[in-house]
Amino acid sequence: MTDPDVHTLAGPYVLDALPAPERTRFEAHLKDCAFCRTEVDELREAAVKLATQVATPPPPHLKASVMAAIDQVRQLPPQIRGEDAPAERRYSRRSVLALAAAAVAAATAGGVAIDQYRRRSEQTEANQRISAILAQPDARTVHGAVSGGGQATVVTSARANAAVVVLKDLPKLPAQRTWQLWMIDTSQQAHSIGLATGDETQVIDGNVTGKATFGLTIEPAGGSPSPTLPAAALIPLT
């Protein structure tokens, strides 16, 4: 691991997703790196906020106010850094991107040193998509318990027709079984949105707008065309 690589591990460190040797090395690095110490403190605060966020409907006038004001707001140029950038914007962007990177890294099998260039490219693309969904004005976050243990967190945006699904502490399934994710509409029709082998973060593009419930079921390997009941989790989205 090169020195620049060390600086990228703040997110996985906060989420306790580093193997023991790399965790030890990063903690040693923290003693001499004020930047990473600040990053870790901010990410821990952001992680707590994301974990405890609840869906709250915006006031009726908010959308109209935002749309009326948006043409009057100048976009910050991408080269703004350090003290030239507003502290709140700098904190938000860095925290969300790093947490997204950590979530994707924690869900990826293999060591940190394996094929780093390819993995970083994939993570960067996923991070940007996650950040775009979280930044949507209609983004809503819901949490729900999974039968047998664990939790599912779903962030949805009807405007983007996309969602971020975070599965955590799920029970381990037999080799021939898999978790299957569903979006259920108001007529109780279930639409499969993917499979999961265990704890992971997924970006869901499509099949979100107009859906009322997120479902999680245990299915045979390869998935099923319709949910096997009872579901392990049914989480209302509205």
XYZ file of C-alpha atoms in Angstrom:
238
model
C 0.000 0.000 0.000
C 1.405 3.376 -0.964
C 0.979 6.504 1.118
C -1.830 7.880 -1.114
C -3.659 4.591 -0.584
C -3.597 5.116 3.175
C -5.583 8.347 2.861
C -8.417 6.531 1.060
C -9.147 4.240 4.007
C -10.889 6.718 6.323
C -14.356 5.614 5.181
C -13.808 1.834 5.546
C -12.109 2.494 8.904
C -15.152 4.373 10.260
C -17.443 1.533 9.149
C -15.109 -1.081 10.719
C -14.604 -2.659 7.287
C -10.782 -2.928 7.268
C -8.911 -6.207 7.802
C -6.946 -6.235 11.052
C -3.484 -5.546 9.500
C -4.720 -2.565 7.515
C -6.707 -1.259 10.470
C -3.540 -1.349 12.581
C -1.552 0.430 9.884
C -4.214 3.081 9.395
C -4.436 3.759 13.137
C -0.665 4.262 13.177
C -1.030 6.626 10.225
C -3.706 8.626 12.083
C -1.201 9.655 14.737
C 0.756 11.676 12.160
C -2.000 12.789 9.782
C -4.220 15.634 10.945
C -6.176 15.528 7.686
C -7.219 11.894 8.203
C -8.067 12.513 11.876
C -10.419 15.305 10.790
C -11.840 13.085 8.053
C -12.547 10.271 10.515
C -14.253 12.628 12.982
C -16.483 14.096 10.256
C -17.343 10.701 8.794
C -18.323 9.343 12.196
C -20.673 12.279 12.682
C -22.103 11.851 9.184
C -22.550 8.097 9.692
C -24.556 8.690 12.850
C -26.770 11.182 11.032
C -27.363 8.807 8.118
C -28.117 5.899 10.436
C -30.669 7.843 12.445
C -32.289 9.793 9.632
C -36.041 9.369 9.339
C -38.296 10.256 6.439
C -39.985 13.596 7.031
C -42.288 15.179 4.471
C -41.060 18.623 3.400
C -43.267 21.660 3.988
C -45.631 22.337 1.079
C -43.897 25.567 0.090
C -40.378 24.100 -0.075
C -40.384 22.857 -3.665
C -41.777 26.126 -5.031
C -39.213 28.126 -3.065
C -36.316 25.993 -4.299
C -37.452 26.115 -7.922
C -37.913 29.888 -7.722
C -34.467 30.425 -6.231
C -32.411 27.912 -8.196
C -31.819 30.207 -11.177
C -30.372 32.816 -8.847
C -27.803 30.475 -7.289
C -24.392 30.337 -8.923
C -22.846 26.875 -9.044
C -19.500 26.663 -7.297
C -16.658 25.981 -9.747
C -15.084 22.532 -9.273
C -11.619 23.965 -8.606
C -12.682 25.582 -5.293
C -10.815 23.932 -2.450
C -9.824 24.515 1.151
C -10.738 27.793 2.761
C -12.177 29.182 -0.495
C -15.076 26.703 -0.302
C -17.947 27.083 2.196
C -17.339 24.768 5.154
C -20.801 23.211 5.061
C -20.596 22.272 1.359
C -17.063 20.923 1.767
C -18.085 18.749 4.697
C -21.230 17.431 3.043
C -19.641 16.451 -0.247
C -16.593 14.833 1.274
C -18.555 12.979 3.928
C -21.220 11.596 1.607
C -18.721 10.493 -1.026
C -16.412 8.864 1.505
C -19.272 7.098 3.277
C -20.574 5.862 -0.043
C -17.103 4.590 -0.914
C -16.876 2.834 2.439
C -20.286 1.226 2.012
C -19.370 -0.122 -1.401
C -15.929 -1.258 -0.182
C -17.447 -3.054 2.802
C -19.747 -4.978 0.481
C -16.955 -6.009 -1.906
C -15.224 -9.378 -1.425
C -11.445 -9.555 -1.480
C -8.584 -7.597 0.037
C -7.902 -3.910 -0.327
C -4.777 -4.613 -2.355
C -6.505 -6.728 -5.047
C -6.916 -5.011 -8.394
C -7.118 -1.561 -6.826
C -7.345 0.422 -10.030
C -10.355 -1.506 -11.356
C -12.105 -1.489 -8.002
C -11.560 2.241 -7.490
C -13.017 2.987 -10.904
C -16.099 0.935 -10.081
C -16.366 2.483 -6.623
C -16.073 5.998 -8.007
C -18.956 5.366 -10.394
C -21.078 3.825 -7.624
C -20.175 6.637 -5.216
C -21.282 9.263 -7.694
C -24.595 7.481 -8.256
C -25.212 7.076 -4.519
C -24.386 10.730 -3.889
C -26.728 11.817 -6.684
C -29.609 9.845 -5.152
C -28.932 11.130 -1.625
C -28.865 14.687 -2.964
C -32.285 14.493 -4.614
C -34.765 16.894 -2.987
C -37.349 14.105 -2.634
C -34.937 11.521 -1.179
C -36.552 9.612 1.682
C -34.885 7.205 4.113
C -36.658 4.318 5.830
C -35.370 1.549 8.072
C -36.805 -1.855 8.863
C -35.888 -4.980 10.798
C -35.245 -8.261 8.999
C -36.813 -11.434 10.353
C -34.117 -13.540 11.995
C -31.822 -10.556 12.535
C -30.365 -7.613 10.697
C -31.679 -4.395 9.221
C -32.490 -2.967 5.814
C -32.183 0.750 5.055
C -33.676 2.135 1.857
C -33.187 5.617 0.411
C -35.570 6.275 -2.487
C -36.064 9.109 -4.954
C -39.084 9.036 -7.221
C -37.620 11.970 -9.115
C -34.497 9.955 -10.006
C -36.472 6.678 -10.177
C -33.655 5.167 -8.146
C -32.837 3.855 -4.693
C -29.951 2.900 -2.437
C -30.451 -0.283 -0.404
C -28.163 -1.062 2.538
C -28.392 -4.543 4.090
C -26.643 -5.024 7.416
C -26.123 -7.924 9.858
C -28.239 -10.368 7.849
C -28.294 -14.030 8.924
C -26.038 -16.268 6.833
C -28.016 -18.381 4.380
C -27.324 -21.943 3.171
C -25.346 -22.244 -0.068
C -28.427 -22.901 -2.181
C -30.403 -19.923 -0.886
C -30.183 -16.210 -1.624
C -31.738 -12.924 -0.580
C -33.986 -11.320 -3.185
C -35.005 -7.649 -3.197
C -38.406 -6.430 -4.352
C -40.294 -3.213 -4.954
C -44.032 -3.632 -4.409
C -46.561 -1.279 -5.978
C -49.907 -0.136 -4.587
C -51.688 -3.085 -6.240
C -49.381 -5.473 -4.321
C -47.552 -6.490 -7.487
C -43.921 -7.337 -6.638
C -41.075 -6.381 -8.987
C -37.669 -7.991 -8.476
C -34.820 -5.491 -8.193
C -31.932 -7.866 -7.587
C -30.279 -10.514 -5.440
C -27.943 -10.260 -2.457
C -25.687 -12.831 -0.819
C -25.513 -10.978 2.481
C -24.561 -7.577 3.866
C -24.034 -5.120 1.019
C -25.021 -1.812 -0.525
C -26.859 -1.738 -3.838
C -27.848 1.062 -6.179
C -31.234 0.375 -7.783
C -31.942 2.143 -11.072
C -35.598 1.946 -12.125
C -38.673 0.253 -10.641
C -38.859 2.842 -7.832
C -41.365 5.485 -8.878
C -44.874 4.598 -7.730
C -43.748 1.796 -5.427
C -45.178 1.600 -1.919
C -43.144 -1.113 -0.176
C -39.647 -2.591 -0.169
C -39.557 -6.349 0.319
C -36.793 -8.807 1.183
C -37.291 -12.562 0.819
C -35.248 -15.759 0.970
C -35.272 -17.590 -2.363
C -33.527 -20.510 -4.100
C -30.162 -19.673 -5.669
C -30.769 -17.635 -8.800
C -33.930 -16.030 -7.430
C -37.645 -16.512 -8.054
C -40.158 -14.862 -10.405
C -42.387 -14.019 -7.433
C -41.707 -13.622 -3.689
C -41.689 -16.629 -1.395
C -43.795 -15.805 1.635
C -43.601 -14.930 4.422
C -41.180 -12.161 3.537
C -38.152 -11.536 5.737
C -38.896 -7.811 5.607
C -41.666 -5.564 4.298
C -40.829 -1.874 4.723
C -43.327 0.845 3.740
C -41.694 3.532 1.595
C -44.275 6.249 2.230
